[in-house]
Amino acid sequence: MPMIAIDDIDPPIESVRKRPPTREAEAQLEDSIRHRGVLQPILVRKAGNRYVTVAGSRRLAAARAVGLSHIPAAVSEYLATFDAADQAVENMVRAPLEPIDQWRAIVRLQDQGYTLQQAAQCLGLSDRRTRQLDKLGRLHPDVLAQLERHGMPDDPQETIYVIAMVPPEVQAKALRDVLKAGHQALDDEPDWWRVTTLCTTGRISREDAIFDADKAGIVFEEDLFAQPGDHYQFTTRDVAGFIAAQKAALEAEAKKAKKRLQIGKWDPRGNSVVLPAGWVRTHGDHEKPRKDEAIFAVVAESGYSPGRVARVLARKVAAKDAHADAPATADEADDDTDFADPEPTAPEPAPPRDPISRAGHAAIASAKTEALRQHIIATVRRGMLRTDELLTLLVLALGARTVRVSAEAHKYDATGMRDLALRLVPRDNVDGILPEPENIAEIAAEALARLLLITTADDERHDHVPEWIGQAIGADAALPRFDTPEFLAQVSTAELRRVAMEAGIKAPAKAGDLRARLAGNLPDWRPCRFGAPAPKADVRIEEEEDA
């Protein structure tokens, strides 16, 4: 293998790799060449009296950096038009190209006459991966410029690839808004999560449609970066058209179901269905409501899932129950006092037996705590909570009885926050000035999550604050399934028979057989939900919990 003087070799006119490898990777390569030399020859082509690098730019630079004068090199006989393919293949094998550089390699090969399929074969990429990368050609130049400057984020599947799905002008505006608002990291890299959130506002999944999507005339676009079968694989930005089609389909469904399905009202603040007076939420089978139950459904027009049909199973409350606590009018009081004979006092009925054991309630509290903590962090990472909303929840959490700070399952265990504090102060901060943290929202979300603890009602630390927060952020969606053998063992047989009847499951005679049949067959059954009574307006804060 010939040895060529390093000073006679020029770098490629245009390198496929726009984003260089990390300094750590370069240092490792230099250290290897310093001790073992260049084991694999580079590839060059003749250009007059000099040579041009085709493959091996990193090895050439490292050899020059450690002071070598010559380097082993193979001289290519191919034309310069093949340089892009050789560079791309060599780079992808040795130090994998970032997706944006892979896309540029495809574009260069297409500019030199390759078809998309030929470029894919040349680079060893699958057809699906190539079509994914081809979509990056839809990125706005401003977005591409930021990626070339800062590199791809850690989660391109959930950020950059999603951004590429929307029109370029939408991308540019979202990026400008994020930069203008100052949502950047220490190195001025944009907050790609916020850019993604702004780009995907109004993006509705075809999976949410209750109408015939193929006949509605609504255009759905495939997200080639989504996994096959993913909820958001096919989406539309025609929000108005989608909601109109949903409402028409829901009205037709309600007409067919008569009073079993009623159109409800949407609460944009609570992101939920508003029930009419005289109705209360209940748990049961949405497919087979009982005689005193009905389903209230509404098409969400705002919130986290616009266009999705929200359904609530509700039970009608008898008038006497609804007004049992209402004060009597003056006339009613006079009638009772002056003319009515006193009615015999009936003995107080025994309180109904709790269908769930103490261990079951403890399991529910633990599951709600875990769901709430995970949902808070996930909601912030998705950009679904504004900074002021997050700050509000954090202050609210600090007022909970569980916070001393000691928000762990054992009341004597302290909840450590030091690791979060250290993430706010870099090690080289010698001036004592706190810099703008890179991920302050995520750090605050982690702190908030650690403060929240759901306890059983008989626990001295039982508090409404975590329930309020869970209701505010829609944490019900994060609750796990409860149809496990372990939890069903904590539920009374009578309650399980009622649940089985509502679910349309024939209940065996023996309790053990009943639990075995229900295990894994109640995917929508939730014996709990987030929420607690609001504090009364005329009660002092310190009295609220004891009211």
Coordinates of C-alpha atoms in Angstrom, one line a residue:
M1 CA 0.0 0.0 0.0
P2 CA 1.5 3.3 -1.1
M3 CA 2.3 6.0 1.5
I4 CA 1.3 9.5 0.4
A5 CA 2.6 12.7 1.9
I6 CA -0.2 14.2 4.0
D7 CA 0.7 17.7 2.7
D8 CA -0.2 16.5 -0.9
I9 CA -3.7 15.5 0.1
D10 CA -6.6 18.0 0.0
P11 CA -9.9 17.6 1.8
P12 CA -13.0 16.9 -0.3
I13 CA -14.6 19.9 -2.0
E14 CA -17.8 19.2 -0.2
S15 CA -18.0 16.8 2.7
V16 CA -21.1 14.7 3.2
R17 CA -20.7 15.1 7.0
K18 CA -22.0 18.6 8.0
R19 CA -22.1 17.9 11.7
P20 CA -18.7 16.7 12.9
P21 CA -18.3 13.9 15.4
T22 CA -17.8 14.9 19.1
R23 CA -14.5 16.0 20.4
E24 CA -14.3 12.8 22.5
A25 CA -14.6 10.7 19.3
E26 CA -11.9 12.6 17.6
A27 CA -9.6 12.3 20.7
Q28 CA -10.1 8.5 20.7
L29 CA -9.2 8.3 17.0
E30 CA -6.1 10.5 17.6
D31 CA -5.0 8.4 20.5
S32 CA -5.4 5.2 18.5
I33 CA -3.4 6.5 15.6
R34 CA -0.7 7.9 17.9
H35 CA -0.1 4.5 19.4
R36 CA -0.9 2.1 16.5
G37 CA -0.7 4.2 13.4
V38 CA -3.3 4.3 10.6
L39 CA -4.4 0.7 10.2
Q40 CA -7.0 1.2 7.5
P41 CA -5.8 3.1 4.4
I42 CA -7.8 6.2 3.3
L43 CA -9.2 6.5 -0.2
V44 CA -8.1 9.3 -2.5
R45 CA -8.4 10.2 -6.1
K46 CA -5.9 11.9 -8.4
A47 CA -6.4 15.6 -9.1
G48 CA -3.5 16.9 -11.2
N49 CA -0.3 16.7 -9.1
R50 CA -2.3 16.4 -5.9
Y51 CA -4.8 14.1 -4.3
V52 CA -8.4 14.7 -3.0
T53 CA -9.8 12.7 -0.1
V54 CA -12.7 10.5 -1.0
A55 CA -13.0 8.5 2.2
G56 CA -11.0 8.9 5.4
S57 CA -11.1 12.6 6.2
R58 CA -11.2 11.9 10.0
R59 CA -8.2 9.6 9.8
L60 CA -6.3 12.2 7.7
A61 CA -7.1 15.0 10.2
A62 CA -6.1 12.8 13.1
A63 CA -2.9 11.7 11.5
R64 CA -2.0 15.4 10.8
A65 CA -2.9 16.3 14.4
V66 CA -0.5 13.7 15.9
G67 CA 2.3 14.8 13.6
L68 CA 2.5 12.1 10.9
S69 CA 4.0 13.1 7.6
H70 CA 2.7 10.2 5.5
I71 CA -0.4 8.1 5.5
P72 CA -1.3 4.8 3.7
A73 CA -3.8 5.6 0.9
A74 CA -5.5 3.7 -1.9
V75 CA -6.0 5.7 -5.2
S76 CA -9.5 5.4 -6.6
E77 CA -10.0 5.2 -10.3
Y78 CA -13.6 6.3 -10.1
L79 CA -14.8 9.6 -11.4
A80 CA -15.3 12.5 -9.0
T81 CA -19.1 12.0 -9.3
F82 CA -18.8 8.8 -7.2
D83 CA -17.1 10.6 -4.3
A84 CA -20.4 11.3 -2.5
A85 CA -21.4 7.6 -2.5
D86 CA -17.9 6.6 -1.3
Q87 CA -17.8 9.2 1.4
A88 CA -21.3 8.4 2.7
V89 CA -20.8 4.6 2.8
E90 CA -17.4 5.0 4.5
N91 CA -18.7 7.5 7.1
M92 CA -21.8 5.5 7.9
V93 CA -19.7 2.4 8.6
R94 CA -17.1 4.1 10.7
A95 CA -18.8 7.0 12.5
P96 CA -22.5 6.9 11.7
L97 CA -23.8 10.0 10.0
E98 CA -26.6 11.9 11.7
P99 CA -30.0 11.7 9.9
I100 CA -29.6 15.2 8.5
D101 CA -26.2 14.2 6.9
Q102 CA -27.7 11.0 5.6
W103 CA -30.4 13.0 3.9
R104 CA -27.8 15.3 2.4
A105 CA -26.0 12.3 1.1
I106 CA -29.2 11.1 -0.6
V107 CA -29.7 14.5 -2.1
R108 CA -26.2 14.6 -3.5
L109 CA -26.5 11.2 -5.0
Q110 CA -29.8 12.2 -6.6
D111 CA -28.1 15.3 -8.0
Q112 CA -25.6 13.1 -9.6
G113 CA -28.2 11.0 -11.4
Y114 CA -29.1 8.3 -8.8
T115 CA -32.8 7.5 -8.2
L116 CA -34.0 7.5 -4.7
Q117 CA -34.0 3.7 -4.7
Q118 CA -30.5 3.5 -6.1
A119 CA -29.3 6.0 -3.5
A120 CA -30.8 3.8 -0.8
Q121 CA -29.1 0.7 -2.1
C122 CA -25.8 2.5 -2.4
L123 CA -26.0 3.6 1.2
G124 CA -27.4 0.4 2.6
L125 CA -30.6 2.0 3.8
S126 CA -34.0 0.3 3.9
D127 CA -36.8 1.7 1.6
R128 CA -38.8 3.0 4.7
R129 CA -35.7 4.6 6.2
T130 CA -34.9 6.3 2.9
R131 CA -38.5 7.6 2.6
Q132 CA -38.2 8.9 6.1
L133 CA -35.0 10.8 5.4
D134 CA -36.4 12.1 2.1
K135 CA -39.1 13.8 4.2
L136 CA -36.4 15.9 5.8
G137 CA -36.2 17.8 2.5
R138 CA -39.4 19.5 3.7
L139 CA -37.7 21.2 6.6
H140 CA -37.5 25.0 6.3
P141 CA -34.0 26.3 5.7
D142 CA -34.1 28.1 9.1
V143 CA -34.7 24.8 10.8
L144 CA -31.9 23.1 8.8
A145 CA -29.6 25.9 9.8
Q146 CA -30.3 25.3 13.5
L147 CA -29.7 21.6 13.1
E148 CA -26.4 22.1 11.3
R149 CA -25.3 24.5 14.0
H150 CA -26.4 22.4 17.0
G151 CA -26.9 18.9 15.6
M152 CA -29.9 16.7 15.9
P153 CA -31.7 16.6 19.3
D154 CA -31.7 13.4 21.4
D155 CA -35.2 12.6 20.4
P156 CA -35.5 13.4 16.6
Q157 CA -38.3 10.8 16.2
E158 CA -40.6 12.9 18.5
T159 CA -39.4 16.4 17.4
I160 CA -37.6 17.0 14.1
Y161 CA -39.4 14.2 12.3
V162 CA -42.7 15.5 13.5
I163 CA -41.8 19.1 12.5
A164 CA -41.0 17.9 9.0
M165 CA -44.6 16.8 8.6
V166 CA -46.0 20.3 8.7
P167 CA -45.8 23.0 6.0
P168 CA -42.4 24.9 5.9
E169 CA -44.1 28.2 6.7
V170 CA -45.6 26.7 9.9
Q171 CA -42.1 25.4 10.9
A172 CA -40.5 28.8 10.4
K173 CA -43.1 30.6 12.4
A174 CA -42.9 28.1 15.3
L175 CA -39.1 28.4 15.3
R176 CA -39.3 32.2 15.3
D177 CA -41.9 32.2 18.1
V178 CA -39.7 29.9 20.3
L179 CA -36.6 31.9 19.7
K180 CA -38.4 35.2 20.3
A181 CA -39.8 33.9 23.6
G182 CA -36.2 33.0 24.7
H183 CA -36.9 29.3 25.0
Q184 CA -33.3 28.2 24.3
A185 CA -30.6 26.2 26.0
L186 CA -27.3 27.6 27.2
D187 CA -25.8 27.2 23.8
D188 CA -28.7 28.9 22.1
E189 CA -30.1 25.7 20.8
P190 CA -33.9 26.0 20.3
D191 CA -36.3 24.2 22.6
W192 CA -37.3 21.6 20.0
W193 CA -40.1 20.3 22.2
R194 CA -41.8 23.7 22.1
V195 CA -41.2 24.1 18.3
T196 CA -42.9 20.6 17.9
T197 CA -45.8 21.6 20.1
L198 CA -46.4 24.8 18.1
C199 CA -46.2 22.8 14.8
T200 CA -48.6 20.1 15.8
T201 CA -51.3 22.3 17.3
G202 CA -54.5 21.1 15.6
R203 CA -53.0 17.8 14.4
I204 CA -55.8 15.2 14.7
S205 CA -55.3 11.4 14.3
R206 CA -57.5 9.4 11.9
E207 CA -57.8 6.9 14.8
D208 CA -60.0 9.4 16.7
A209 CA -62.6 9.5 13.9
I210 CA -66.0 7.8 14.6
F211 CA -67.0 8.6 11.0
D212 CA -66.0 6.8 7.8
A213 CA -62.6 8.5 7.2
D214 CA -62.4 7.1 3.7
K215 CA -65.7 8.7 2.6
A216 CA -65.5 12.0 4.6
G217 CA -63.3 13.8 2.0
I218 CA -60.8 14.8 4.7
V219 CA -57.2 14.5 3.7
F220 CA -55.0 12.5 6.0
E221 CA -51.2 12.5 5.7
E222 CA -49.0 9.6 6.7
D223 CA -46.2 10.2 9.2
L224 CA -43.4 8.1 7.7
F225 CA -41.5 8.4 10.9
A226 CA -44.2 6.9 13.0
Q227 CA -44.2 3.2 13.7
P228 CA -46.8 1.2 11.7
G229 CA -50.0 1.1 13.7
D230 CA -49.0 4.2 15.8
H231 CA -51.9 6.4 16.9
Y232 CA -50.6 9.3 15.0
Q233 CA -49.4 7.5 11.8
F234 CA -52.2 9.2 9.8
T235 CA -53.2 12.8 10.8
T236 CA -55.0 15.8 9.4
R237 CA -54.8 19.5 10.0
D238 CA -58.3 20.1 8.8
V239 CA -59.5 20.6 12.3
A240 CA -62.8 22.3 11.4
G241 CA -63.7 19.6 8.9
F242 CA -62.8 16.8 11.3
I243 CA -64.8 18.3 14.2
A244 CA -67.8 18.8 11.9
A245 CA -67.7 15.2 10.7
Q246 CA -67.4 14.0 14.3
K247 CA -70.4 16.0 15.4
A248 CA -72.5 14.7 12.6
A249 CA -71.5 11.1 13.3
L250 CA -72.1 11.6 17.0
E251 CA -75.6 13.1 16.5
A252 CA -76.5 10.1 14.2
E253 CA -75.3 7.7 16.9
A254 CA -77.2 9.5 19.6
K255 CA -80.4 9.5 17.5
K256 CA -80.1 5.7 17.0
A257 CA -79.3 5.0 20.7
K258 CA -82.2 7.3 21.8
K259 CA -81.8 8.4 25.4
R260 CA -79.0 5.9 26.2
L261 CA -76.6 8.3 24.5
Q262 CA -77.0 12.1 25.0
I263 CA -75.0 15.0 23.6
G264 CA -73.2 16.8 26.4
K265 CA -71.4 20.1 26.7
W266 CA -67.7 20.6 26.6
D267 CA -65.8 22.3 29.4
P268 CA -62.7 23.9 27.8
R269 CA -61.2 24.8 31.2
G270 CA -61.6 21.4 32.7
N271 CA -61.0 19.6 29.4
S272 CA -64.0 17.4 30.2
V273 CA -67.7 16.7 29.7
V274 CA -70.1 18.9 31.7
L275 CA -73.0 16.8 33.1
P276 CA -76.5 18.4 33.4
A277 CA -78.1 18.9 36.9
G278 CA -79.3 15.7 38.5
W279 CA -76.6 13.5 37.0
V280 CA -73.4 12.2 38.6
R281 CA -70.5 10.2 37.1
T282 CA -70.3 6.5 37.7
H283 CA -68.3 3.5 36.7
G284 CA -69.6 0.7 34.5
D285 CA -69.9 -0.6 31.0
H286 CA -70.2 2.2 28.4
E287 CA -71.6 -0.3 25.9
K288 CA -74.4 -1.5 28.2
P289 CA -75.5 1.3 30.5
R290 CA -78.2 0.3 33.1
K291 CA -81.7 1.7 33.2
D292 CA -80.8 4.6 35.4
E293 CA -77.6 5.4 33.5
A294 CA -76.8 7.2 30.3
I295 CA -73.7 8.1 28.3
F296 CA -73.0 11.8 27.8
A297 CA -70.7 12.4 24.8
V298 CA -69.3 15.5 23.2
V299 CA -66.7 16.3 20.6
A300 CA -63.7 18.1 22.2
E301 CA -63.2 21.4 20.5
S302 CA -60.1 22.4 22.5
G303 CA -57.7 21.1 25.1
Y304 CA -55.2 18.3 24.7
S305 CA -57.2 16.2 22.2
P306 CA -59.3 18.4 19.9
G307 CA -61.7 16.3 17.7
R308 CA -61.7 13.3 20.0
V309 CA -65.1 12.2 21.4
A310 CA -65.2 12.3 25.2
R311 CA -67.7 10.0 26.8
V312 CA -68.8 9.9 30.4
L313 CA -71.1 7.3 32.0
A314 CA -73.5 9.0 34.4
R315 CA -76.3 8.0 36.7
K316 CA -79.4 10.0 37.3
V317 CA -79.9 11.0 40.9
A318 CA -83.4 10.9 42.4
A319 CA -84.9 14.3 43.2
K320 CA -85.1 13.5 46.9
D321 CA -81.5 12.6 47.0
A322 CA -80.5 15.6 45.0
H323 CA -82.2 18.0 47.4
A324 CA -81.8 16.2 50.6
D325 CA -79.3 18.7 51.9
A326 CA -81.1 21.8 50.6
P327 CA -82.5 24.1 53.4
A328 CA -86.2 24.2 53.8
T329 CA -88.1 27.3 52.7
A330 CA -89.8 29.5 55.3
D331 CA -93.3 28.2 54.3
E332 CA -92.1 24.6 54.6
A333 CA -90.6 25.4 58.1
D334 CA -93.8 27.0 59.3
D335 CA -95.9 24.1 58.0
D336 CA -93.8 21.6 59.9
T337 CA -93.8 23.6 63.1
D338 CA -97.5 24.7 63.3
F339 CA -99.5 21.9 61.7
A340 CA -97.5 18.8 61.0
D341 CA -97.2 16.0 63.5
P342 CA -93.7 15.0 64.2
E343 CA -92.7 12.0 62.3
P344 CA -91.2 9.1 64.2
T345 CA -87.5 9.1 64.1
A346 CA -86.1 6.2 62.1
P347 CA -82.8 4.6 63.3
E348 CA -79.7 5.7 61.4
P349 CA -79.0 3.1 58.7
A350 CA -75.7 1.3 59.0
P351 CA -73.1 2.7 56.7
P352 CA -72.6 0.6 53.6
R353 CA -69.7 -1.8 53.7
D354 CA -66.7 -0.6 51.7
P355 CA -66.4 -3.0 48.7
I356 CA -62.6 -2.5 48.6
S357 CA -60.3 -3.6 51.5
R358 CA -57.8 -1.4 53.2
A359 CA -55.0 -3.1 51.2
G360 CA -56.9 -2.3 48.1
H361 CA -57.2 1.4 48.9
A362 CA -53.5 1.4 49.7
A363 CA -52.8 -0.1 46.3
I364 CA -55.1 2.5 44.6
A365 CA -53.2 5.3 46.5
S366 CA -49.9 3.9 45.3
A367 CA -51.1 3.6 41.7
K368 CA -52.5 7.1 41.7
T369 CA -49.2 8.5 43.1
E370 CA -47.1 6.8 40.4
A371 CA -49.6 7.8 37.6
L372 CA -49.7 11.4 38.8
R373 CA -45.9 11.7 39.0
Q374 CA -45.3 10.1 35.6
H375 CA -48.1 12.1 33.9
I376 CA -46.7 15.4 35.2
I377 CA -43.3 14.8 33.8
A378 CA -44.7 13.4 30.5
T379 CA -47.0 16.4 30.1
V380 CA -44.2 18.9 30.6
R381 CA -41.9 17.1 28.2
R382 CA -44.6 17.2 25.5
G383 CA -44.9 21.0 26.0
M384 CA -48.5 20.7 27.2
L385 CA -48.0 22.9 30.3
R386 CA -47.1 26.5 30.2
T387 CA -44.4 27.8 32.6
D388 CA -47.0 29.8 34.5
E389 CA -49.2 26.7 34.8
L390 CA -46.3 24.6 36.0
L391 CA -45.4 27.3 38.6
T392 CA -49.0 27.4 39.8
L393 CA -49.0 23.7 40.4
L394 CA -45.6 23.8 42.1
V395 CA -46.8 26.4 44.5
L396 CA -50.0 24.5 45.1
A397 CA -48.1 21.4 45.9
L398 CA -46.0 23.2 48.4
G399 CA -49.2 23.8 50.4
A400 CA -50.0 20.1 50.7
R401 CA -49.9 18.4 54.1
T402 CA -47.5 15.9 52.8
V403 CA -44.8 18.5 52.2
R404 CA -42.3 19.0 55.1
V405 CA -40.4 18.1 52.7
S406 CA -41.2 14.4 53.2
A407 CA -43.3 13.2 50.3
E408 CA -42.5 9.5 50.2
A409 CA -44.5 6.4 50.9
H410 CA -42.9 6.3 54.4
K411 CA -43.6 9.5 56.4
Y412 CA -40.1 9.6 57.9
D413 CA -38.3 9.4 54.6
A414 CA -37.1 12.7 53.3
T415 CA -37.6 13.6 49.7
G416 CA -34.2 14.6 48.3
M417 CA -34.0 17.6 45.9
R418 CA -30.2 18.1 46.0
D419 CA -29.6 16.3 42.7
L420 CA -32.0 18.8 41.1
A421 CA -30.3 21.7 42.7
L422 CA -26.9 20.5 41.3
R423 CA -28.4 20.3 37.8
L424 CA -29.1 24.0 38.1
V425 CA -25.5 25.0 38.9
P426 CA -22.7 23.9 36.5
R427 CA -19.5 22.7 38.0
D428 CA -17.5 25.5 36.6
N429 CA -19.7 28.2 38.1
V430 CA -17.1 30.0 40.1
D431 CA -18.8 33.4 40.2
G432 CA -21.8 32.1 42.2
I433 CA -24.2 33.3 39.4
L434 CA -26.9 30.9 38.5
P435 CA -27.1 30.5 34.7
E436 CA -30.3 30.0 32.8
P437 CA -30.8 26.2 33.2
E438 CA -31.0 24.1 30.1
N439 CA -34.1 22.1 31.1
I440 CA -35.7 24.2 33.9
A441 CA -39.2 23.0 33.0
E442 CA -38.3 19.4 33.2
I443 CA -36.4 20.0 36.5
A444 CA -39.4 21.8 37.9
A445 CA -41.7 19.0 36.8
E446 CA -39.4 16.4 38.5
A447 CA -39.5 18.5 41.7
L448 CA -43.2 18.8 41.5
A449 CA -43.7 15.1 41.0
R450 CA -41.6 14.3 44.0
L451 CA -43.7 16.5 46.2
L452 CA -47.0 14.8 45.4
L453 CA -48.2 11.8 47.4
I454 CA -51.7 10.3 47.3
T455 CA -52.6 8.6 50.6
T456 CA -55.6 6.7 51.9
A457 CA -58.4 8.6 53.5
D458 CA -57.5 7.3 57.0
D459 CA -53.9 8.6 56.8
E460 CA -53.2 11.6 58.9
R461 CA -51.4 13.2 55.9
H462 CA -54.4 12.7 53.6
D463 CA -54.7 15.8 51.4
H464 CA -56.8 17.2 48.5
V465 CA -54.0 19.0 46.8
P466 CA -52.6 16.0 44.8
E467 CA -56.1 15.1 43.8
W468 CA -56.7 18.6 42.5
I469 CA -53.5 18.6 40.5
G470 CA -54.3 15.2 39.0
Q471 CA -57.7 16.4 37.9
A472 CA -56.3 19.6 36.5
I473 CA -53.8 17.9 34.2
G474 CA -56.0 14.9 33.3
A475 CA -53.9 12.3 35.1
D476 CA -56.8 9.8 34.9
A477 CA -55.4 8.9 31.4
A478 CA -52.3 7.6 33.1
L479 CA -53.9 5.3 35.6
P480 CA -53.0 1.7 35.2
R481 CA -55.4 -1.2 34.7
F482 CA -56.9 -2.6 37.9
D483 CA -58.1 -5.9 36.5
T484 CA -55.2 -7.8 37.9
P485 CA -55.5 -10.9 40.2
E486 CA -53.7 -9.0 43.0
F487 CA -56.1 -6.1 43.0
L488 CA -59.3 -8.1 42.3
A489 CA -58.5 -10.1 45.5
Q490 CA -59.0 -6.9 47.5
V491 CA -62.6 -6.3 46.1
S492 CA -65.7 -7.8 47.5
T493 CA -67.5 -10.6 45.6
A494 CA -70.7 -8.5 45.5
E495 CA -68.9 -5.6 43.9
L496 CA -67.2 -7.9 41.4
R497 CA -70.6 -9.4 40.5
R498 CA -71.9 -5.9 39.9
V499 CA -68.9 -5.0 37.8
A500 CA -69.2 -8.3 35.8
M501 CA -72.8 -7.6 35.1
E502 CA -72.1 -4.1 33.8
A503 CA -69.3 -5.4 31.6
G504 CA -71.6 -8.1 30.2
I505 CA -69.5 -10.9 31.7
K506 CA -71.3 -14.0 33.0
A507 CA -70.4 -14.4 36.7
P508 CA -69.5 -17.9 37.9
A509 CA -71.0 -19.1 41.2
K510 CA -67.7 -19.3 43.0
A511 CA -65.8 -16.2 44.0
G512 CA -62.4 -17.6 43.0
D513 CA -63.7 -18.5 39.5
L514 CA -65.3 -15.0 39.2
R515 CA -62.0 -13.3 40.0
A516 CA -60.2 -15.5 37.5
R517 CA -62.7 -14.7 34.8
L518 CA -62.5 -11.0 35.4
A519 CA -58.7 -10.8 35.5
G520 CA -57.5 -9.2 32.3
N521 CA -61.0 -8.7 30.9
L522 CA -61.9 -5.3 32.4
P523 CA -59.6 -2.9 30.4
D524 CA -61.8 0.2 31.1
W525 CA -62.6 -0.5 34.7
R526 CA -61.2 2.2 37.0
P527 CA -62.4 2.0 40.7
C528 CA -60.9 5.5 41.2
R529 CA -60.4 8.8 39.5
F530 CA -58.6 12.0 40.4
G531 CA -60.5 14.8 42.1
A532 CA -61.6 16.1 45.5
P533 CA -64.1 18.7 46.7
A534 CA -63.0 22.3 46.3
P535 CA -62.4 24.4 49.4
K536 CA -65.5 26.2 50.6
A537 CA -65.4 30.0 50.0
D538 CA -66.4 30.8 53.6
V539 CA -64.0 28.4 55.3
R540 CA -60.5 29.5 56.3
I541 CA -57.6 27.6 54.8
E542 CA -56.6 25.9 58.0
E543 CA -60.2 24.7 58.5
E544 CA -60.6 23.3 54.9
E545 CA -59.3 19.9 55.6
D546 CA -61.4 19.4 58.7
A547 CA -64.6 20.8 57.3

